CSV table of C-alpha atoms in Angstrom, one decimal:
chain,number,residue,atom,x,y,z
A,3,UNK,CA,0.0,0.0,0.0
A,4,UNK,CA,2.9,2.4,0.7
A,5,UNK,CA,4.1,2.1,-2.9
A,6,UNK,CA,0.6,3.0,-4.2
A,7,UNK,CA,0.4,6.0,-1.9
A,8,UNK,CA,3.7,7.3,-3.4
A,9,UNK,CA,2.4,7.2,-6.9
A,10,UNK,CA,-0.9,8.9,-6.1
A,11,UNK,CA,1.0,11.8,-4.6
A,12,UNK,CA,3.2,12.1,-7.7
A,13,UNK,CA,0.1,12.4,-9.8
A,14,UNK,CA,-1.4,15.2,-7.8
A,15,UNK,CA,1.9,17.2,-7.6
A,16,UNK,CA,3.0,17.2,-11.1
A,17,UNK,CA,0.1,16.6,-13.4
A,18,UNK,CA,0.0,20.3,-14.4
A,19,UNK,CA,3.5,20.5,-15.9
A,20,UNK,CA,3.1,18.6,-19.2
A,21,UNK,CA,1.1,16.0,-21.1
A,22,UNK,CA,3.5,13.0,-21.1
A,23,UNK,CA,1.9,9.9,-19.6
A,24,UNK,CA,4.0,7.4,-17.8
A,25,UNK,CA,2.7,4.0,-16.6
A,26,UNK,CA,4.5,1.6,-14.3
A,27,UNK,CA,3.6,-2.0,-13.4
A,28,UNK,CA,6.9,-3.4,-12.0
A,29,UNK,CA,8.7,-2.6,-8.8
A,30,UNK,CA,12.3,-3.5,-7.8
A,31,UNK,CA,14.7,-3.0,-5.0
A,32,UNK,CA,18.4,-3.5,-5.7
A,33,UNK,CA,21.9,-3.1,-4.2
A,34,UNK,CA,25.1,-1.9,-5.9
A,35,UNK,CA,28.0,-3.2,-3.9
A,36,UNK,CA,31.6,-1.8,-4.3
A,37,UNK,CA,33.7,-4.9,-4.2
A,38,UNK,CA,36.8,-3.0,-3.1
A,39,UNK,CA,35.4,-1.5,0.1
A,40,UNK,CA,32.0,-3.3,0.4
A,41,UNK,CA,30.1,0.0,0.5
A,42,UNK,CA,26.4,-0.5,-0.6
A,43,UNK,CA,24.0,1.8,-2.4
A,44,UNK,CA,20.4,0.9,-2.4
A,45,UNK,CA,17.8,1.8,-5.1
A,46,UNK,CA,14.1,1.5,-5.5
A,47,UNK,CA,12.8,1.5,-9.1
A,48,UNK,CA,9.6,1.3,-11.1
A,49,UNK,CA,9.3,0.1,-14.7
A,50,UNK,CA,6.8,-0.5,-17.4
A,51,UNK,CA,7.4,-4.1,-18.7
A,52,UNK,CA,5.8,-3.2,-22.0
A,53,UNK,CA,7.9,-0.1,-22.6
A,54,UNK,CA,11.5,0.2,-21.1
A,55,UNK,CA,12.1,3.6,-22.7
A,56,UNK,CA,11.5,5.2,-19.2
A,57,UNK,CA,11.8,4.3,-15.5
A,58,UNK,CA,11.5,5.9,-12.1
A,59,UNK,CA,14.1,5.7,-9.3
A,60,UNK,CA,14.0,6.6,-5.6
A,61,UNK,CA,17.3,7.4,-3.9
A,62,UNK,CA,19.0,9.5,-1.2
A,63,UNK,CA,21.3,12.5,-1.5
A,64,UNK,CA,22.9,13.1,1.9
A,65,UNK,CA,19.8,13.3,4.2
A,66,UNK,CA,17.3,14.1,1.4
A,67,UNK,CA,15.1,11.5,-0.1
A,68,UNK,CA,14.7,12.1,-3.9
A,69,UNK,CA,13.0,10.6,-6.9
A,70,UNK,CA,13.6,10.8,-10.7
A,71,UNK,CA,11.8,9.8,-13.8
A,72,UNK,CA,14.2,9.1,-16.6
A,73,UNK,CA,12.8,9.3,-20.2
A,74,UNK,CA,15.5,7.7,-22.3
A,75,UNK,CA,13.7,8.2,-25.6
A,76,UNK,CA,13.4,12.0,-25.1
A,77,UNK,CA,16.7,12.4,-23.2
A,78,UNK,CA,15.2,14.1,-20.2
A,79,UNK,CA,14.7,13.4,-16.5
A,80,UNK,CA,12.4,14.9,-13.9
A,81,UNK,CA,13.5,15.4,-10.3
A,82,UNK,CA,11.4,15.4,-7.1
A,83,UNK,CA,12.1,15.8,-3.4
A,84,UNK,CA,10.3,13.4,-1.1
A,85,UNK,CA,8.6,14.5,2.1
A,86,UNK,CA,6.8,12.2,4.5
A,87,UNK,CA,3.3,13.2,5.4
A,88,UNK,CA,1.4,11.6,8.3
A,89,UNK,CA,-2.3,11.6,7.5
A,90,UNK,CA,-5.0,9.6,9.4
A,91,UNK,CA,-2.3,7.5,11.1
A,92,UNK,CA,-0.8,6.5,7.8
A,93,UNK,CA,2.6,7.5,6.3
A,94,UNK,CA,2.4,9.0,2.8
A,95,UNK,CA,5.1,10.3,0.6
A,96,UNK,CA,4.7,13.8,-0.9
A,97,UNK,CA,6.9,14.2,-4.0
A,98,UNK,CA,7.6,17.9,-4.8
A,99,UNK,CA,8.5,18.6,-8.3
A,100,UNK,CA,12.0,20.2,-8.5
A,101,UNK,CA,12.5,20.6,-12.3
A,102,UNK,CA,13.6,18.8,-15.4
A,103,UNK,CA,17.0,18.4,-17.0
A,104,UNK,CA,18.3,17.3,-20.4
A,105,UNK,CA,20.3,14.0,-20.2
A,106,UNK,CA,24.0,14.4,-21.2
A,107,UNK,CA,24.3,10.7,-22.2
A,108,UNK,CA,25.3,10.3,-25.9
A,109,UNK,CA,24.1,7.2,-27.7
A,110,UNK,CA,27.1,5.1,-28.7
A,111,UNK,CA,26.8,4.2,-32.4
A,112,UNK,CA,29.7,1.7,-32.3
A,113,UNK,CA,28.5,-0.4,-29.4
A,114,UNK,CA,28.2,-4.2,-29.7
A,115,UNK,CA,27.7,-7.0,-27.2
A,116,UNK,CA,27.8,-10.8,-26.9
A,117,UNK,CA,26.3,-13.3,-24.4
A,118,UNK,CA,28.3,-16.4,-23.6
A,119,UNK,CA,26.4,-19.2,-21.9
A,120,UNK,CA,28.4,-20.6,-18.9
A,121,UNK,CA,26.3,-22.9,-16.8
A,122,UNK,CA,22.6,-23.8,-16.5
A,123,UNK,CA,21.0,-25.1,-13.3
A,124,UNK,CA,17.5,-26.0,-12.3
A,125,UNK,CA,16.5,-22.5,-11.1
A,126,UNK,CA,18.9,-20.2,-12.8
A,127,UNK,CA,21.8,-20.0,-15.3
A,128,UNK,CA,25.1,-18.2,-15.6
A,129,UNK,CA,25.8,-16.0,-18.6
A,130,UNK,CA,28.8,-13.8,-19.4
A,131,UNK,CA,28.0,-10.5,-21.0
A,132,UNK,CA,30.7,-8.7,-23.0
A,133,UNK,CA,30.1,-5.1,-24.1
A,134,UNK,CA,32.3,-3.6,-26.8
A,135,UNK,CA,32.1,0.2,-26.7
A,136,UNK,CA,34.4,0.8,-29.7
A,137,UNK,CA,35.0,-0.9,-33.1
A,138,UNK,CA,37.8,-3.5,-32.8
A,139,UNK,CA,37.6,-3.2,-29.0
A,140,UNK,CA,40.0,-5.8,-27.5
A,141,UNK,CA,39.1,-5.0,-23.9
A,142,UNK,CA,35.3,-5.2,-23.5
A,143,UNK,CA,33.4,-4.6,-20.4
A,144,UNK,CA,32.7,-8.0,-18.8
A,145,UNK,CA,29.9,-9.0,-16.4
A,146,UNK,CA,29.0,-12.4,-15.0
A,147,UNK,CA,25.2,-12.6,-14.8
A,148,UNK,CA,22.9,-14.9,-12.9
A,149,UNK,CA,19.6,-15.2,-14.8
A,150,UNK,CA,16.3,-16.5,-13.4
A,151,UNK,CA,13.3,-17.4,-15.5
A,152,UNK,CA,10.4,-15.0,-15.8
A,153,UNK,CA,7.1,-14.8,-17.8
A,154,UNK,CA,8.5,-11.7,-19.6
A,155,UNK,CA,11.8,-10.5,-21.1
A,156,UNK,CA,13.1,-8.4,-18.2
A,157,UNK,CA,16.7,-8.0,-19.0
A,158,UNK,CA,16.3,-4.2,-19.6
A,159,UNK,CA,15.7,-3.8,-15.8
A,160,UNK,CA,19.3,-4.8,-15.2
A,161,UNK,CA,20.6,-2.7,-18.0
A,162,UNK,CA,18.8,0.4,-16.7
A,163,UNK,CA,19.6,-0.3,-13.1
A,164,UNK,CA,23.3,-1.1,-13.4
A,165,UNK,CA,24.9,-0.5,-16.8
A,166,UNK,CA,25.2,3.3,-16.6
A,167,UNK,CA,25.7,5.1,-19.0
A,168,UNK,CA,24.4,2.4,-21.3
A,169,UNK,CA,20.8,2.6,-20.2
A,170,UNK,CA,19.5,3.7,-23.6
A,171,UNK,CA,21.5,1.2,-25.7
A,172,UNK,CA,20.0,-1.8,-27.4
A,173,UNK,CA,21.7,-4.4,-25.2
A,174,UNK,CA,19.1,-7.1,-24.6
A,175,UNK,CA,18.8,-10.8,-23.8
A,176,UNK,CA,15.9,-12.0,-25.9
A,177,UNK,CA,14.5,-14.7,-23.6
A,178,UNK,CA,12.2,-14.7,-20.6
A,179,UNK,CA,14.6,-14.1,-17.8
A,180,UNK,CA,15.6,-11.4,-15.3
A,181,UNK,CA,19.0,-10.7,-13.9
A,182,UNK,CA,19.2,-11.6,-10.1
A,183,UNK,CA,22.9,-10.9,-9.7
A,184,UNK,CA,25.8,-9.5,-11.7
A,185,UNK,CA,29.4,-8.8,-11.0
A,186,UNK,CA,32.4,-7.3,-12.7
A,187,UNK,CA,35.9,-6.2,-11.4
A,188,UNK,CA,34.5,-3.2,-9.5
A,189,UNK,CA,30.8,-3.7,-8.6
A,190,UNK,CA,28.2,-6.3,-7.8
A,191,UNK,CA,24.5,-5.9,-8.6
A,192,UNK,CA,22.0,-7.8,-6.4
A,193,UNK,CA,18.2,-7.7,-7.1
A,194,UNK,CA,16.7,-7.9,-3.6
A,195,UNK,CA,13.0,-7.6,-4.5
A,196,UNK,CA,10.9,-7.6,-7.7
A,197,UNK,CA,7.2,-7.5,-7.9
A,198,UNK,CA,4.7,-7.3,-10.7
A,199,UNK,CA,1.9,-4.8,-9.6
A,200,UNK,CA,-1.7,-6.0,-9.9
A,201,UNK,CA,-2.6,-2.8,-11.7
A,202,UNK,CA,-0.7,-0.5,-14.0
A,203,UNK,CA,-0.1,2.7,-12.1
A,204,UNK,CA,-0.2,5.7,-14.4
A,205,UNK,CA,0.2,9.5,-14.2
A,206,UNK,CA,1.0,12.5,-16.3
A,207,UNK,CA,4.0,14.8,-16.4
């Protein structure tokens, strides 16, 4: 119920600013762990499993709770500051619109990638992802992924959550799996929670 309250407040606060409609039907919580010092950053994200051209993320900056909607197709993101509101003995989150910014990410026209199947178990399988960011790249970015079966193709959730600044690239695993863990030389990604919402939650920006 708390997640639904968050969305309703967003709708009320920002519906006057534009006519872009965003729908979300999938919720995740993930951790990014620095393998050198074991520091952890936690994220809460919402996605539309029918359209991964945008997403919404909740995060903290110092002592402030913040949220952003990232629109990868239009290269823009919207920022909100989160305030807790106690109403009728229930905690709601009031998201106050702070403004929008143009994304500085430049789409890489030379990117290519390859998946190498490593091991398949009963409940999951290991796959190595190699990302080549330049032509004739001899030192690709390498990630060891743990994939679990799903009823949809959910690989973009991992790409958006972890592969910055490659969120808007066409890297995709075209089977019905989601990434539960991933690791490279510097960081580890762990999907702690993922839930398909019973109803699509939509609102306008």
